[in-house]
XYZ file of C-alpha atoms in Angstrom:
300
model
C 0.000 0.000 0.000
C 1.442 3.347 -1.029
C 0.851 6.200 1.413
C 2.499 9.580 1.996
C 5.832 9.337 3.814
C 4.770 11.691 6.609
C 1.379 10.040 7.126
C 1.044 8.145 10.444
C 0.915 4.363 10.408
C -2.190 4.523 12.620
C -4.383 7.520 13.408
C -7.215 7.311 15.954
C -9.337 10.419 16.528
C -12.101 10.809 19.115
C -13.236 7.168 19.178
C -15.802 6.196 21.817
C -17.259 2.699 22.303
C -20.046 1.713 24.660
C -20.950 -1.869 25.626
C -24.262 -1.699 27.469
C -23.402 0.353 30.599
C -19.640 0.064 30.225
C -17.725 2.661 28.230
C -14.854 0.629 26.801
C -13.315 3.569 24.907
C -13.811 7.168 25.973
C -12.896 9.758 23.314
C -9.640 7.973 22.434
C -7.161 9.773 20.190
C -3.716 8.447 19.300
C -1.065 8.837 16.607
C 1.336 6.007 15.800
C 4.265 7.218 13.636
C 5.672 4.975 10.936
C 8.756 2.913 11.712
C 8.444 2.887 15.500
C 7.701 0.384 18.243
C 4.554 1.740 19.890
C 3.674 0.197 23.247
C 0.103 0.420 24.545
C 0.286 -0.011 28.302
C -2.701 -0.724 30.512
C -4.176 -3.171 32.986
C -6.618 -5.845 31.869
C -9.929 -4.157 31.080
C -8.326 -0.801 30.248
C -9.664 -0.905 26.674
C -6.551 -2.069 24.811
C -8.126 -5.005 22.958
C -11.228 -2.983 22.058
C -8.971 -0.323 20.529
C -7.042 -2.951 18.561
C -10.298 -4.364 17.173
C -11.128 -0.899 15.847
C -7.680 -0.677 14.271
C -8.196 -4.051 12.568
C -11.673 -3.081 11.351
C -13.479 -5.686 13.459
C -15.364 -2.834 15.155
C -16.676 0.222 13.340
C -16.104 3.518 15.119
C -19.461 4.903 16.288
C -17.854 8.284 16.919
C -14.591 9.635 15.576
C -12.483 7.807 13.017
C -9.674 5.287 12.584
C -7.134 5.320 9.753
C -4.516 2.662 9.100
C -1.922 3.703 6.499
C -4.403 6.375 5.490
C -7.243 3.891 4.904
C -10.449 3.115 6.784
C -10.030 -0.505 7.993
C -13.812 -1.083 7.916
C -14.484 0.117 4.362
C -11.114 -1.014 2.944
C -10.396 -4.296 4.773
C -8.460 -5.960 1.933
C -6.046 -3.056 1.500
C -5.555 -2.627 5.236
C -5.358 -6.219 6.436
C -3.116 -7.169 3.525
C -0.527 -4.825 5.036
C -1.063 -5.712 8.694
C 0.284 -8.705 10.604
C -1.677 -9.649 13.718
C -0.931 -11.850 16.703
C -3.572 -12.131 19.420
C -3.276 -13.371 22.969
C -5.515 -16.368 22.155
C -3.370 -17.545 19.192
C -6.176 -19.688 17.777
C -4.994 -22.112 15.081
C -6.345 -25.310 13.499
C -4.907 -27.925 15.842
C -5.009 -30.762 13.295
C -2.571 -29.041 10.922
C 1.183 -29.400 10.915
C 3.167 -26.147 11.080
C 4.298 -26.530 7.456
C 0.678 -27.021 6.329
C -0.431 -23.990 8.327
C 2.246 -21.866 6.687
C 1.227 -23.010 3.185
C -2.448 -22.380 3.997
C -1.741 -18.854 5.251
C 0.588 -18.097 2.338
C -2.359 -18.392 -0.077
C -3.881 -15.207 1.384
C -0.787 -13.028 0.943
C 0.806 -12.290 -2.455
C 3.885 -10.900 -0.694
C 4.526 -13.997 1.403
C 8.277 -14.572 1.823
C 9.024 -18.311 2.120
C 12.712 -17.746 2.769
C 11.929 -15.354 5.623
C 9.396 -17.803 7.097
C 12.025 -20.571 6.960
C 14.561 -18.267 8.608
C 12.146 -17.540 11.453
C 11.330 -21.246 11.819
C 15.019 -22.017 12.251
C 15.539 -19.080 14.600
C 12.628 -20.229 16.779
C 13.755 -23.882 16.579
C 10.348 -25.115 15.428
C 9.749 -28.479 13.745
C 7.741 -27.888 10.531
C 6.253 -31.385 10.818
C 4.947 -30.870 14.348
C 1.170 -30.697 14.681
C -0.291 -27.565 16.252
C -2.036 -29.568 18.981
C 1.355 -30.837 20.236
C 2.889 -27.375 20.543
C 3.579 -25.726 23.869
C 2.126 -22.287 24.605
C 5.454 -20.715 23.717
C 5.757 -22.654 20.459
C 2.249 -21.588 19.469
C 3.183 -17.958 20.126
C 6.282 -18.310 17.929
C 4.256 -19.981 15.174
C 1.675 -17.201 15.361
C 4.422 -14.602 15.076
C 5.774 -16.267 11.926
C 2.274 -16.175 10.403
C 2.070 -12.480 11.261
C 5.538 -11.601 9.947
C 6.149 -13.767 6.872
C 4.212 -11.552 4.451
C 6.396 -8.640 5.618
C 3.529 -6.352 6.672
C 3.960 -2.608 7.013
C 2.387 -2.808 10.485
C 2.657 -5.601 13.049
C -0.142 -5.557 15.657
C 0.382 -7.639 18.784
C -2.230 -7.988 21.516
C -0.557 -9.156 24.743
C 2.012 -11.217 22.769
C 3.839 -12.426 25.889
C 0.803 -13.413 27.949
C 1.462 -16.632 29.852
C 4.923 -17.162 28.347
C 8.150 -17.820 30.214
C 10.998 -15.332 30.248
C 13.131 -17.040 27.577
C 10.254 -17.270 25.075
C 9.299 -13.631 25.775
C 12.850 -12.539 25.033
C 12.924 -14.553 21.777
C 9.684 -12.945 20.598
C 10.705 -9.427 21.582
C 14.068 -9.856 19.858
C 12.285 -10.860 16.638
C 9.993 -7.824 16.919
C 12.871 -5.403 17.477
C 14.862 -6.963 14.620
C 11.878 -6.515 12.313
C 11.724 -2.793 13.022
C 15.474 -2.199 13.070
C 16.165 -4.068 9.832
C 13.142 -3.075 7.779
C 11.742 0.132 9.258
C 8.318 -1.387 9.855
C 5.858 -0.309 12.544
C 5.041 -2.424 15.581
C 1.960 -1.665 17.683
C 1.633 -3.890 20.722
C -0.414 -3.907 23.875
C 0.776 -5.277 27.182
C 0.312 -4.965 30.915
C 3.981 -5.888 31.457
C 5.660 -2.548 32.116
C 9.270 -3.732 31.842
C 8.502 -5.378 28.506
C 6.983 -2.209 27.067
C 9.823 -0.048 28.351
C 12.511 -2.366 26.959
C 11.407 -2.275 23.323
C 9.203 0.807 22.818
C 10.206 4.262 21.671
C 6.609 5.570 21.798
C 4.167 4.730 24.597
C 0.514 5.321 25.417
C -0.960 4.623 28.856
C -4.628 3.618 29.062
C -7.002 3.276 32.008
C -10.794 3.027 32.091
C -11.000 3.342 28.315
C -9.090 6.643 28.250
C -5.634 7.524 26.962
C -3.903 9.243 29.870
C -0.657 10.042 28.089
C 0.818 9.321 24.651
C 4.317 10.400 23.601
C 7.866 9.166 23.187
C 9.210 7.239 26.168
C 11.905 9.856 26.764
C 9.387 12.709 26.689
C 6.982 10.977 29.078
C 9.766 10.489 31.597
C 11.030 14.036 31.128
C 7.531 15.460 31.670
C 7.115 13.765 35.062
C 8.869 14.452 38.352
C 9.304 12.609 41.639
C 9.594 14.957 44.627
C 10.277 13.894 48.181
C 8.783 16.385 50.642
C 9.751 16.651 54.271
C 7.307 18.303 56.688
C 8.177 19.878 60.021
C 5.838 17.532 61.881
C 4.660 13.973 61.141
C 1.372 13.774 59.231
C -1.272 11.203 60.266
C -2.290 10.620 56.625
C -1.202 11.486 53.112
C -1.535 15.227 52.397
C -3.892 16.378 49.663
C -1.653 18.078 47.114
C -3.086 19.758 44.029
C -1.217 18.696 40.905
C 0.074 15.399 42.342
C -1.009 12.082 40.808
C 0.146 10.126 43.844
C 1.471 10.744 47.329
C 3.087 7.964 49.348
C 5.071 7.841 52.556
C 4.585 8.241 56.287
C 5.355 10.556 59.142
C 7.321 13.608 58.014
C 8.452 12.309 54.594
C 6.177 11.893 51.554
C 6.960 11.292 47.875
C 4.750 12.660 45.100
C 4.616 12.019 41.348
C 3.503 14.905 39.151
C 3.896 16.193 35.592
C 3.203 19.710 34.327
C 1.626 20.576 37.684
C 5.010 20.716 39.413
C 4.551 24.404 40.299
C 1.337 23.606 42.158
C 3.180 21.006 44.207
C 5.923 23.508 44.993
C 3.278 26.052 46.010
C 1.908 23.484 48.485
C 5.420 22.931 49.849
C 5.901 26.662 50.377
C 2.487 27.102 51.975
C 3.056 24.149 54.290
C 6.506 25.422 55.298
C 7.850 22.072 54.181
C 10.989 21.277 52.163
C 11.775 19.342 48.971
C 14.679 17.104 50.006
C 14.994 15.189 46.737
C 13.828 15.527 43.134
C 14.400 13.013 40.357
C 12.864 11.433 37.274
C 10.404 8.621 38.071
C 10.479 5.236 36.369
C 7.851 4.288 33.804
C 6.344 1.925 36.376
C 5.967 4.739 38.903
C 4.379 6.984 36.262
C 1.992 4.241 35.139
C 0.875 3.320 38.657
C 0.430 6.967 39.686
C -1.539 7.931 36.554
C -3.710 4.785 36.577
C -4.576 5.112 40.287
C -5.381 8.807 39.892
C -7.729 7.942 37.028
C -9.665 5.384 39.076
C -10.040 7.567 42.185
């Protein structure tokens, strides 16, 4: 699919989705640049899978719009899905097939299928092409699913919780293959996960979701730079956490409390001045600290 060079790989604008009384997506907007690893971070139930189904065209946006490589995935499914590789958490496959048969079956749907690349991935993942799907371990099924998603060399690789239930070694193998795909070929990877260390290790762009809302979306470096961790020391011990305007979280005990904030840093400093307290330490929080603070603040 030919699209303008500066056009985003994925563009989501003002998408809302309601399931009975539950709002799964609440005015979600997001831009995924081409050639990046974009990590969508959120707890189970945050809305990640619902968003991915909109991106794949399985759900039609009731409000707002979704564009994948400049195309509407609902009205142009052949153009879009022909350029997207997808691996879901469920990894459903016909269990009676051998891996080699499954590869040949899938190849028929993709004119750009690269047999040599599929064979290279098979060897890298140490998979037996004659093994039947029903005999594969969870990790082997994940690797097989990744080959099916990658072998037609899609412009975008979409992964929904790709490491769910897998051991550390298998997770590392899969992440290495994902990173190699982007580094070697300049393709775009969009993957959702609740594993913070996994997202931080491979992503250069990150969005954090909670309760169907995007709380922050930017480069990893910018997200960290925009947030601050301040340790505040009060003159007297406090019986409970102080209420500080501009702080996403406040943890500690007695005289010493640590807050996480972003652009509201001046409001936190105003509280410190008013309380005749003192900032004894200031540093950049980890992605985990930012995620926990933002997600908890959203659910309060």
